[in-house]
XYZ file of N, CA, C and O in Angstrom:
672
model
N -46.892 1.391 43.834
C -46.283 2.578 44.429
C -45.508 2.183 45.692
O -45.896 1.268 46.402
N -44.434 2.885 45.942
C -43.638 2.633 47.139
C -44.269 3.337 48.340
O -45.156 4.176 48.192
N -43.775 3.007 49.528
C -44.253 3.690 50.741
C -43.961 5.178 50.645
O -44.769 6.003 51.067
N -42.809 5.515 50.083
C -42.450 6.925 49.907
C -43.444 7.619 48.975
O -43.877 8.745 49.237
N -43.823 6.952 47.892
C -44.794 7.522 46.950
C -46.140 7.739 47.627
O -46.759 8.799 47.490
N -46.598 6.722 48.376
C -47.876 6.845 49.084
C -47.789 7.948 50.138
O -48.718 8.742 50.283
N -46.674 7.991 50.864
C -46.489 9.027 51.870
C -46.497 10.417 51.257
O -47.115 11.344 51.796
N -45.839 10.566 50.112
C -45.794 11.866 49.431
C -47.180 12.297 48.964
O -47.555 13.469 49.097
N -47.944 11.356 48.426
C -49.305 11.674 47.973
C -50.187 12.078 49.153
O -50.958 13.050 49.071
N -50.077 11.343 50.251
C -50.854 11.681 51.445
C -50.437 13.048 51.992
O -51.280 13.837 52.427
N -49.143 13.333 51.966
C -48.619 14.610 52.456
C -49.184 15.768 51.619
O -49.624 16.779 52.162
N -49.172 15.610 50.299
C -49.721 16.651 49.428
C -51.212 16.859 49.692
O -51.692 17.996 49.751
N -51.936 15.776 49.858
C -53.369 15.879 50.153
C -53.596 16.568 51.497
O -54.517 17.373 51.648
N -52.743 16.275 52.477
C -52.847 16.922 53.793
C -52.609 18.418 53.679
O -53.323 19.226 54.287
N -51.612 18.792 52.889
C -51.294 20.205 52.704
C -52.461 20.935 52.043
O -52.842 22.032 52.475
N -53.031 20.336 51.020
C -54.180 20.943 50.340
C -55.345 21.092 51.319
O -55.998 22.142 51.375
N -55.605 20.068 52.104
C -56.693 20.142 53.089
C -56.436 21.270 54.078
O -57.354 22.034 54.420
N -55.197 21.402 54.539
C -54.858 22.473 55.470
C -55.055 23.843 54.862
O -55.599 24.747 55.502
N -54.634 24.024 53.626
C -54.797 25.307 52.936
C -56.270 25.647 52.786
O -56.665 26.812 52.891
N -57.090 24.641 52.604
C -58.538 24.852 52.464
C -59.242 25.018 53.808
O -60.445 25.203 53.847
N -58.486 24.909 54.895
C -59.085 25.052 56.222
C -59.739 23.791 56.737
O -60.424 23.812 57.752
N -59.505 22.676 56.076
C -60.060 21.386 56.490
C -59.021 20.683 57.365
O -58.419 19.687 56.978
N -58.827 21.232 58.558
C -57.716 20.808 59.412
C -57.863 19.385 59.933
O -56.877 18.645 59.983
N -59.054 18.964 60.309
C -59.228 17.604 60.825
C -58.843 16.581 59.759
O -58.117 15.616 60.040
N -59.284 16.804 58.537
C -58.930 15.908 57.441
C -57.429 15.981 57.153
O -56.773 14.955 56.949
N -56.888 17.196 57.162
C -55.461 17.373 56.918
C -54.604 16.661 57.941
O -53.598 16.036 57.598
N -54.996 16.744 59.198
C -54.247 16.076 60.269
C -54.279 14.567 60.072
O -53.252 13.894 60.190
N -55.441 14.037 59.759
C -55.576 12.596 59.527
C -54.675 12.142 58.367
O -53.943 11.151 58.479
N -54.695 12.888 57.276
C -53.868 12.537 56.125
C -52.377 12.662 56.445
O -51.571 11.810 56.052
N -52.001 13.715 57.184
C -50.597 13.901 57.551
C -50.121 12.795 58.487
O -48.975 12.342 58.386
N -50.981 12.354 59.387
C -50.623 11.241 60.283
C -50.394 9.965 59.471
O -49.463 9.204 59.750
N -51.232 9.733 58.469
C -51.051 8.557 57.616
C -49.749 8.662 56.823
O -49.025 7.684 56.672
N -49.444 9.873 56.348
C -48.186 10.073 55.620
C -46.997 9.844 56.544
O -46.008 9.208 56.152
N -47.105 10.338 57.769
C -46.017 10.171 58.740
C -45.738 8.690 58.982
O -44.583 8.266 59.069
N -46.786 7.889 59.045
C -46.614 6.445 59.249
C -45.858 5.820 58.072
O -45.004 4.947 58.271
N -46.143 6.284 56.858
C -45.434 5.759 55.680
C -43.944 6.102 55.749
O -43.089 5.258 55.506
N -43.638 7.354 56.106
C -42.238 7.778 56.168
C -41.516 7.176 57.366
O -40.298 6.974 57.311
N -42.240 6.875 58.430
C -41.615 6.243 59.597
C -41.071 4.874 59.222
O -39.992 4.475 59.677
N -41.804 4.161 58.386
C -41.341 2.848 57.946
C -40.090 2.964 57.083
O -39.290 2.041 57.016
N -39.931 4.089 56.415
C -38.748 4.332 55.582
C -37.602 4.935 56.397
O -36.509 5.133 55.869
N -37.871 5.265 57.648
C -36.898 5.894 58.547
C -36.356 7.197 57.947
O -35.161 7.486 58.008
N -37.270 8.005 57.405
C -36.917 9.296 56.812
C -37.089 10.377 57.890
O -38.185 10.876 58.115
N -35.999 10.718 58.560
C -36.021 11.650 59.686
C -36.529 13.016 59.260
O -37.335 13.640 59.953
N -36.074 13.501 58.116
C -36.482 14.821 57.638
C -37.988 14.874 57.393
O -38.673 15.778 57.862
N -38.507 13.897 56.659
C -39.939 13.884 56.356
C -40.765 13.760 57.632
O -41.771 14.454 57.790
N -40.333 12.899 58.541
C -41.075 12.754 59.803
C -41.094 14.070 60.582
O -42.121 14.462 61.126
N -39.958 14.746 60.626
C -39.894 16.024 61.332
C -40.789 17.070 60.693
O -41.531 17.779 61.378
N -40.730 17.156 59.374
C -41.557 18.144 58.670
C -43.046 17.824 58.792
O -43.873 18.727 58.913
N -43.382 16.550 58.763
C -44.796 16.177 58.927
C -45.292 16.502 60.336
O -46.428 16.944 60.507
N -44.459 16.306 61.333
C -44.839 16.687 62.693
C -45.079 18.199 62.767
O -46.024 18.655 63.411
N -44.231 18.970 62.093
C -44.414 20.422 62.059
C -45.711 20.781 61.346
O -46.453 21.659 61.799
N -46.010 20.095 60.256
C -47.243 20.335 59.507
C -48.471 20.022 60.363
O -49.437 20.791 60.388
N -48.439 18.909 61.057
C -49.566 18.539 61.920
C -49.742 19.584 63.022
O -50.865 20.022 63.308
N -48.640 20.005 63.622
C -48.711 21.022 64.680
C -49.277 22.327 64.133
O -50.106 22.969 64.783
N -48.843 22.712 62.931
C -49.367 23.932 62.307
C -50.886 23.846 62.169
O -51.604 24.785 62.497
N -51.379 22.693 61.704
C -52.822 22.530 61.537
C -53.544 22.538 62.883
O -54.638 23.078 63.004
N -52.926 21.946 63.899
C -53.525 21.979 65.234
C -53.634 23.416 65.739
O -54.627 23.785 66.367
N -52.625 24.237 65.461
C -52.649 25.631 65.898
C -53.654 26.461 65.107
O -54.235 27.410 65.640
N -53.863 26.122 63.858
C -54.807 26.862 63.018
C -56.256 26.468 63.292
O -57.158 27.271 63.128
N -56.462 25.247 63.724
C -57.801 24.708 63.944
C -58.484 25.367 65.141
O -57.846 25.670 66.145
N -59.778 25.597 65.013
C -60.534 26.192 66.121
C -60.540 25.307 67.360
O -60.592 25.806 68.480
N -60.511 24.011 67.162
C -60.537 23.087 68.294
C -59.200 22.351 68.433
O -59.145 21.211 68.867
N -58.114 23.041 68.070
C -56.781 22.443 68.109
C -56.288 22.192 69.517
O -56.819 22.717 70.497
N -55.274 21.397 69.613
C -54.689 20.984 70.877
C -53.267 21.544 70.956
O -52.329 20.963 70.398
N -53.106 22.665 71.656
C -51.799 23.324 71.745
C -50.767 22.462 72.452
O -49.581 22.484 72.087
N -51.190 21.697 73.438
C -50.255 20.840 74.165
C -49.701 19.761 73.246
O -48.497 19.494 73.238
N -50.560 19.159 72.449
C -50.098 18.150 71.481
C -49.214 18.797 70.429
O -48.197 18.232 70.020
N -49.587 19.996 69.990
C -48.768 20.712 69.012
C -47.362 20.946 69.565
O -46.369 20.751 68.859
N -47.279 21.324 70.828
C -45.969 21.556 71.447
C -45.147 20.270 71.468
O -43.955 20.285 71.145
N -45.764 19.163 71.822
C -45.053 17.872 71.841
C -44.535 17.516 70.449
O -43.384 17.099 70.290
N -45.384 17.681 69.444
C -44.981 17.374 68.071
C -43.829 18.274 67.628
O -42.882 17.816 66.985
N -43.915 19.556 67.967
C -42.877 20.501 67.551
C -41.549 20.242 68.248
O -40.491 20.344 67.627
N -41.603 19.911 69.527
C -40.355 19.585 70.230
C -39.683 18.376 69.599
O -38.465 18.363 69.388
N -40.470 17.359 69.268
C -39.931 16.163 68.625
C -39.400 16.489 67.231
O -38.305 16.060 66.853
N -40.168 17.275 66.471
C -39.749 17.657 65.126
C -38.441 18.449 65.168
O -37.534 18.197 64.370
N -38.344 19.371 66.100
C -37.146 20.203 66.193
C -35.917 19.351 66.492
O -34.855 19.546 65.889
N -36.058 18.414 67.404
C -34.934 17.533 67.734
C -34.507 16.729 66.510
O -33.315 16.608 66.214
N -35.468 16.167 65.785
C -35.155 15.368 64.600
C -34.454 16.206 63.529
O -33.450 15.787 62.956
N -35.020 17.387 63.252
C -34.481 18.207 62.173
C -33.132 18.812 62.537
O -32.243 18.911 61.689
N -32.956 19.209 63.779
C -31.671 19.766 64.216
C -30.591 18.702 64.190
O -29.472 18.953 63.725
N -30.919 17.502 64.676
C -29.946 16.407 64.691
C -29.536 15.998 63.285
O -28.410 15.569 63.057
N -30.459 16.128 62.347
C -30.178 15.740 60.969
C -29.498 16.869 60.188
O -29.218 16.707 58.998
N -29.266 18.005 60.841
C -28.591 19.120 60.184
C -29.462 19.887 59.212
O -28.969 20.553 58.310
N -30.752 19.810 59.387
C -31.703 20.489 58.509
C -32.010 21.874 59.075
O -33.001 22.076 59.758
N -31.142 22.837 58.807
C -31.226 24.146 59.437
C -32.489 24.926 59.059
O -33.160 25.474 59.931
N -32.803 25.004 57.788
C -33.959 25.798 57.391
C -35.252 25.152 57.867
O -36.172 25.831 58.309
N -35.307 23.812 57.836
C -36.490 23.120 58.331
C -36.622 23.293 59.840
O -37.730 23.444 60.367
N -35.497 23.285 60.554
C -35.525 23.530 61.998
C -36.037 24.946 62.264
O -36.782 25.174 63.222
N -35.678 25.903 61.401
C -36.161 27.283 61.564
C -37.678 27.347 61.397
O -38.361 28.064 62.147
N -38.236 26.602 60.428
C -39.690 26.563 60.273
C -40.337 26.071 61.562
O -41.344 26.607 62.030
N -39.755 25.043 62.125
C -40.289 24.469 63.358
C -40.173 25.471 64.502
O -41.074 25.577 65.333
N -39.090 26.223 64.536
C -38.915 27.224 65.591
C -39.961 28.331 65.489
O -40.440 28.830 66.520
N -40.346 28.702 64.278
C -41.422 29.688 64.121
C -42.710 29.154 64.729
O -43.416 29.867 65.454
N -43.011 27.887 64.467
C -44.223 27.282 65.038
C -44.103 27.129 66.551
O -45.089 27.272 67.283
N -42.898 26.838 67.040
C -42.691 26.784 68.492
C -42.959 28.148 69.116
O -43.539 28.239 70.213
N -42.560 29.210 68.437
C -42.859 30.560 68.940
C -44.368 30.776 69.004
O -44.891 31.287 70.005
N -45.062 30.361 67.966
C -46.524 30.524 67.944
C -47.192 29.745 69.068
O -48.076 30.263 69.751
N -46.784 28.493 69.273
C -47.443 27.671 70.286
C -47.140 28.192 71.687
O -48.014 28.205 72.556
N -45.913 28.639 71.917
C -45.591 29.172 73.245
C -46.367 30.460 73.519
O -46.803 30.680 74.657
N -46.564 31.286 72.511
C -47.378 32.488 72.693
C -48.813 32.096 73.030
O -49.431 32.676 73.933
N -49.317 31.102 72.331
C -50.691 30.633 72.580
C -50.841 30.047 73.980
O -51.881 30.176 74.611
N -49.789 29.386 74.453
C -49.830 28.767 75.783
C -49.505 29.756 76.904
O -49.459 29.372 78.067
N -49.261 31.024 76.554
C -49.002 32.041 77.569
C -47.568 32.088 78.060
O -47.316 32.495 79.188
N -46.631 31.678 77.216
C -45.205 31.708 77.548
C -44.482 32.676 76.611
O -43.714 32.251 75.747
N -44.708 33.992 76.755
C -44.130 34.926 75.790
C -42.609 34.938 75.765
O -42.016 35.131 74.696
N -41.941 34.711 76.891
C -40.473 34.705 76.896
C -39.944 33.565 76.023
O -38.991 33.750 75.246
N -40.557 32.393 76.120
C -40.165 31.261 75.275
C -40.502 31.543 73.816
O -39.739 31.194 72.916
N -41.646 32.170 73.585
C -42.039 32.512 72.217
C -41.012 33.457 71.591
O -40.614 33.274 70.434
N -40.571 34.447 72.353
C -39.557 35.386 71.858
C -38.269 34.644 71.540
O -37.668 34.839 70.473
N -37.850 33.778 72.441
C -36.608 33.024 72.243
C -36.660 32.190 70.956
O -35.723 32.198 70.153
N -37.769 31.485 70.733
C -37.883 30.640 69.548
C -37.961 31.468 68.273
O -37.352 31.107 67.258
N -38.698 32.567 68.295
C -38.799 33.417 67.106
C -37.434 33.994 66.741
O -37.051 34.015 65.565
N -36.685 34.444 67.732
C -35.350 34.977 67.470
C -34.414 33.898 66.934
O -33.613 34.151 66.028
N -34.528 32.705 67.468
C -33.706 31.600 66.979
C -34.029 31.296 65.520
O -33.133 31.060 64.701
N -35.311 31.303 65.182
C -35.721 31.060 63.801
C -35.134 32.117 62.876
O -34.589 31.795 61.810
N -35.227 33.368 63.285
C -34.687 34.450 62.455
C -33.180 34.319 62.261
O -32.664 34.559 61.165
N -32.478 33.922 63.308
C -31.032 33.733 63.200
C -30.698 32.604 62.221
O -29.790 32.726 61.397
N -31.418 31.493 62.324
C -31.171 30.359 61.423
C -31.470 30.717 59.972
O -30.774 30.286 59.057
N -32.552 31.457 59.779
C -32.985 31.774 58.426
C -32.042 32.740 57.720
O -31.795 32.591 56.523
N -31.535 33.721 58.448
C -30.705 34.724 57.797
C -31.455 35.322 56.620
O -32.579 35.784 56.772
N -30.876 35.274 55.438
C -31.520 35.780 54.218
C -32.058 34.658 53.339
O -32.368 34.883 52.173
N -32.181 33.455 53.879
C -32.529 32.294 53.056
C -33.989 32.248 52.617
O -34.293 31.788 51.534
N -34.919 32.673 53.442
C -36.336 32.491 53.140
C -37.109 33.694 53.669
O -37.439 33.763 54.847
N -37.411 34.636 52.801
C -38.071 35.875 53.231
C -39.485 35.614 53.747
O -39.915 36.249 54.698
N -40.196 34.719 53.107
C -41.560 34.425 53.553
C -41.552 33.894 54.982
O -42.299 34.365 55.839
N -40.692 32.934 55.264
C -40.622 32.383 56.619
C -40.067 33.422 57.594
O -40.497 33.480 58.744
N -39.147 34.259 57.138
C -38.642 35.338 57.999
C -39.772 36.279 58.391
O -39.857 36.722 59.541
N -40.646 36.573 57.446
C -41.803 37.412 57.751
C -42.717 36.758 58.777
O -43.195 37.410 59.708
N -42.938 35.459 58.622
C -43.774 34.725 59.577
C -43.120 34.695 60.956
O -43.791 34.835 61.974
N -41.787 34.517 60.994
C -41.069 34.506 62.276
C -41.129 35.883 62.937
O -41.309 35.995 64.151
N -41.000 36.935 62.134
C -41.101 38.298 62.680
C -42.505 38.557 63.228
O -42.662 39.216 64.258
N -43.502 38.047 62.558
C -44.871 38.189 63.039
C -45.044 37.463 64.375
O -45.653 38.002 65.310
N -44.503 36.264 64.483
C -44.567 35.522 65.748
C -43.837 36.281 66.846
O -44.309 36.357 67.989
N -42.690 36.867 66.504
C -41.933 37.659 67.471
C -42.735 38.876 67.909
O -42.800 39.186 69.108
N -43.375 39.559 66.973
C -44.181 40.734 67.312
C -45.311 40.371 68.268
O -45.560 41.081 69.251
N -45.978 39.269 68.013
C -47.074 38.836 68.892
C -46.557 38.501 70.292
O -47.193 38.815 71.295
N -45.396 37.861 70.354
C -44.813 37.511 71.656
C -44.389 38.766 72.410
O -44.589 38.874 73.629
N -43.817 39.728 71.696
C -43.426 40.991 72.334
C -44.646 41.737 72.854
O -44.613 42.306 73.948
N -45.717 41.725 72.093
C -46.956 42.362 72.531
C -47.490 41.689 73.792
O -47.918 42.363 74.732
N -47.416 40.362 73.840
C -47.858 39.628 75.031
C -46.977 39.927 76.236
O -47.411 39.779 77.380
N -45.734 40.358 75.973
C -44.800 40.711 77.053
C -44.887 42.194 77.407
O -44.041 42.705 78.137
N -45.891 42.881 76.883
C -46.091 44.313 77.109
C -44.934 45.160 76.599
O -44.665 46.243 77.115
N -44.247 44.672 75.584
C -43.186 45.434 74.932
C -43.763 46.013 73.637
O -43.411 45.617 72.540
N -44.665 46.969 73.814
C -45.473 47.496 72.724
C -44.632 48.132 71.602
O -44.868 47.868 70.424
N -43.676 48.975 71.948
C -42.875 49.652 70.918
C -42.084 48.636 70.089
O -42.038 48.733 68.857
N -41.485 47.671 70.746
C -40.732 46.635 70.036
C -41.666 45.800 69.168
O -41.313 45.406 68.047
N -42.869 45.531 69.673
C -43.847 44.753 68.914
C -44.263 45.492 67.645
O -44.347 44.887 66.572
N -44.509 46.793 67.757
C -44.895 47.592 66.587
C -43.761 47.599 65.560
O -43.992 47.445 64.352
N -42.541 47.737 66.038
C -41.372 47.718 65.146
C -41.287 46.379 64.399
O -41.089 46.347 63.179
N -41.436 45.273 65.115
C -41.363 43.944 64.492
C -42.528 43.703 63.549
O -42.366 43.059 62.508
N -43.702 44.223 63.899
C -44.869 44.056 63.021
C -44.631 44.771 61.698
O -44.920 44.222 60.623
N -44.062 45.978 61.757
C -43.752 46.715 60.529
C -42.682 45.974 59.726
O -42.777 45.880 58.492
N -41.679 45.445 60.412
C -40.627 44.683 59.733
C -41.204 43.419 59.102
O -40.818 43.032 57.991
N -42.140 42.768 59.793
C -42.781 41.567 59.256
C -43.555 41.911 57.984
O -43.445 41.209 56.975
N -44.319 42.993 58.024
C -45.103 43.410 56.854
C -44.188 43.718 55.671
O -44.450 43.296 54.537
N -43.098 44.436 55.925
C -42.153 44.776 54.854
C -41.509 43.521 54.274
O -41.369 43.389 53.050
N -41.127 42.598 55.143
C -40.492 41.353 54.693
C -41.457 40.520 53.858
O -41.091 39.981 52.810
N -42.701 40.422 54.302
C -43.696 39.655 53.563
C -44.009 40.316 52.222
O -44.216 39.612 51.220
N -44.041 41.635 52.201
C -44.305 42.364 50.950
C -43.182 42.071 49.946
O -43.456 41.770 48.782
N -41.921 42.131 50.388
C -40.784 41.854 49.514
C -40.834 40.400 49.022
O -40.443 40.107 47.885
N -41.337 39.501 49.858
C -41.426 38.087 49.484
C -42.562 37.821 48.515
O -42.747 36.694 48.051
N -43.347 38.873 48.201
C -44.444 38.709 47.251
C -45.715 38.209 47.882
O -46.601 37.717 47.202
N -45.813 38.351 49.184
C -47.001 37.892 49.895
C -47.755 39.085 50.480
O -47.818 39.275 51.682
N -48.303 39.882 49.581
C -49.017 41.093 49.990
C -50.193 40.816 50.910
O -50.474 41.591 51.817
N -50.876 39.702 50.673
C -52.035 39.376 51.512
C -51.601 39.144 52.951
O -52.212 39.649 53.876
N -50.523 38.365 53.156
C -50.033 38.137 54.498
C -49.454 39.419 55.086
O -49.569 39.659 56.281
N -48.840 40.257 54.252
C -48.295 41.519 54.725
C -49.403 42.403 55.272
O -49.236 43.073 56.296
N -50.538 42.416 54.584
C -51.665 43.228 55.044
C -52.154 42.736 56.385
O -52.484 43.494 57.277
């Protein structure tokens, strides 16, 4: 198997671990996958893996928001420089989440809005997630009416995307 093949297998295993809530294992596997893709100099894969690791850090009960922010900033730079607009939007949604968690609602709002602008009509599921991040940031900024509006928009977007569970 090539390094790319091994990296892809590790990445899939990391994703499965993350979906199952096994974040520590998922992070370890994603880090190993990132090392494989780094040797191949695959900017897109490295950026997406950094976003995946940050997502797991944010989901984990004992996650490290500061490390997640560092990974996301690096991922965003890589993906934006490589012209990967939709992938950069995914990273911006996670940047909104981490900034909200770190108590920076203005930055969270900025990143969520940027993600929504990049996404346009391309990915309804991610648009719903970005709207949810925006709603949480608005709520943290005491903009209750705007937050309720965005939360309803997020639910509607997720429902249309076929993700009723996330919409609920």
